[in-house]
Amino acid sequence: IEDIPKEEVKKVEKKEVINLRGSVIPLIRMAELLDVPGERPEKDTVTMVVVAKGDRKAGLVVDELIGQLEIVIKSIGKYINNSKMISGATVLGDGEVALILDANALV
């Protein structure tokens, strides 16, 4: 998890990237990818979660981090079979259901 100053986000071939510790990492803005409505608050930094698949990395740009939980992921099988980004679901402590994104499908 990294907080990056906005000035460090660059455009390469019309895609946003960041140079993090000598590696160029493409950015994926989750709000745009998931089509989340509403305005984003203006901040001086970009919060991203760096994920890796083999030797490929990507920075998932998020609006905010809420916390960290240990969870059990349940398969949702045929219920949501048209989305390659969703790998399962979990029931949170307050009874709310949260969908789990498949980071491998995003990288």
Coordinates of C-alpha atoms in Angstrom, one line a residue:
I1 CA 0.0 0.0 0.0
E2 CA 1.5 3.3 -1.0
D3 CA 0.5 7.0 -0.9
I4 CA 2.0 8.7 -3.9
P5 CA 2.1 12.4 -4.6
K6 CA -0.1 13.3 -7.6
E7 CA 2.8 14.9 -9.4
E8 CA 4.6 11.5 -9.6
V9 CA 1.8 10.0 -11.8
K10 CA 2.9 10.1 -15.4
K11 CA 1.2 9.3 -18.7
V12 CA 2.9 6.7 -21.0
E13 CA 1.1 5.8 -24.2
K14 CA -2.2 7.3 -22.8
K15 CA -2.0 5.2 -19.7
E16 CA -1.1 6.3 -16.1
V17 CA 2.0 4.9 -14.6
I18 CA 4.1 5.4 -11.5
N19 CA 7.8 4.9 -10.9
L20 CA 8.0 3.0 -7.7
R21 CA 11.5 1.9 -6.4
G22 CA 12.9 1.7 -10.0
S23 CA 9.9 -0.2 -11.4
V24 CA 7.3 1.4 -13.7
I25 CA 3.9 0.2 -12.5
P26 CA 0.7 0.9 -14.5
L27 CA -2.2 2.4 -12.5
I28 CA -5.8 1.0 -12.5
R29 CA -8.4 3.4 -11.1
M30 CA -10.9 1.2 -9.4
A31 CA -13.7 3.8 -9.3
E32 CA -13.6 4.0 -13.1
L33 CA -13.2 0.3 -13.7
L34 CA -16.1 -0.5 -11.4
D35 CA -18.1 2.5 -12.7
V36 CA -18.7 3.9 -9.2
P37 CA -20.8 7.1 -9.5
G38 CA -20.1 10.4 -7.7
E39 CA -17.3 12.9 -7.5
R40 CA -14.0 12.0 -6.0
P41 CA -12.6 14.3 -3.4
E42 CA -9.5 16.2 -4.5
K43 CA -6.4 15.0 -2.6
D44 CA -2.7 15.8 -3.0
T45 CA -1.8 12.0 -3.0
V46 CA -3.0 8.9 -4.7
T47 CA -3.6 5.8 -2.6
M48 CA -2.8 2.6 -4.3
V49 CA -2.6 -1.1 -3.5
V50 CA 0.3 -2.7 -5.4
V51 CA -0.6 -6.2 -6.6
A52 CA 1.5 -8.7 -8.5
K53 CA 0.9 -11.7 -10.8
G54 CA 4.2 -13.4 -11.5
D55 CA 6.6 -10.6 -12.5
R56 CA 3.8 -8.2 -13.6
K57 CA 2.6 -5.5 -11.1
A58 CA -0.2 -3.0 -11.1
G59 CA -1.3 -0.3 -8.7
L60 CA -4.9 -0.4 -7.9
V61 CA -6.0 3.2 -7.1
V62 CA -8.6 3.4 -4.4
D63 CA -10.5 6.3 -2.8
E64 CA -9.8 5.2 0.8
L65 CA -8.6 2.2 2.9
I66 CA -11.0 1.1 5.5
G67 CA -9.0 -1.6 7.3
Q68 CA -7.7 -5.1 7.1
L69 CA -9.7 -8.2 8.0
E70 CA -9.1 -11.9 8.0
I71 CA -11.9 -13.5 6.0
V72 CA -13.1 -16.7 4.6
I73 CA -13.9 -16.4 0.8
K74 CA -17.0 -18.3 -0.3
S75 CA -17.4 -19.2 -4.0
I76 CA -20.4 -17.6 -5.7
G77 CA -20.2 -19.9 -8.6
K78 CA -23.1 -19.6 -11.0
Y79 CA -24.6 -16.6 -9.2
I80 CA -22.3 -14.0 -10.8
N81 CA -20.7 -15.9 -13.7
N82 CA -20.5 -13.0 -16.1
S83 CA -17.9 -11.0 -14.2
K84 CA -14.3 -12.2 -14.4
M85 CA -13.3 -9.6 -11.7
I86 CA -15.3 -11.1 -8.9
S87 CA -13.7 -14.2 -7.3
G88 CA -16.1 -14.7 -4.4
A89 CA -17.8 -13.2 -1.4
T90 CA -17.6 -13.0 2.3
V91 CA -19.9 -12.2 5.2
L92 CA -18.5 -9.4 7.3
G93 CA -18.8 -9.2 11.1
D94 CA -21.9 -7.0 10.9
G95 CA -23.7 -9.4 8.5
E96 CA -23.0 -7.4 5.4
V97 CA -21.9 -9.3 2.3
A98 CA -18.7 -8.0 0.5
L99 CA -17.7 -9.1 -2.9
I100 CA -14.0 -10.1 -3.4
L101 CA -12.1 -8.8 -6.4
D102 CA -9.8 -11.2 -8.2
A103 CA -6.5 -9.2 -8.4
N104 CA -5.1 -11.7 -10.9
A105 CA -7.8 -10.7 -13.4
L106 CA -6.8 -7.1 -13.1
V107 CA -3.1 -7.4 -13.7

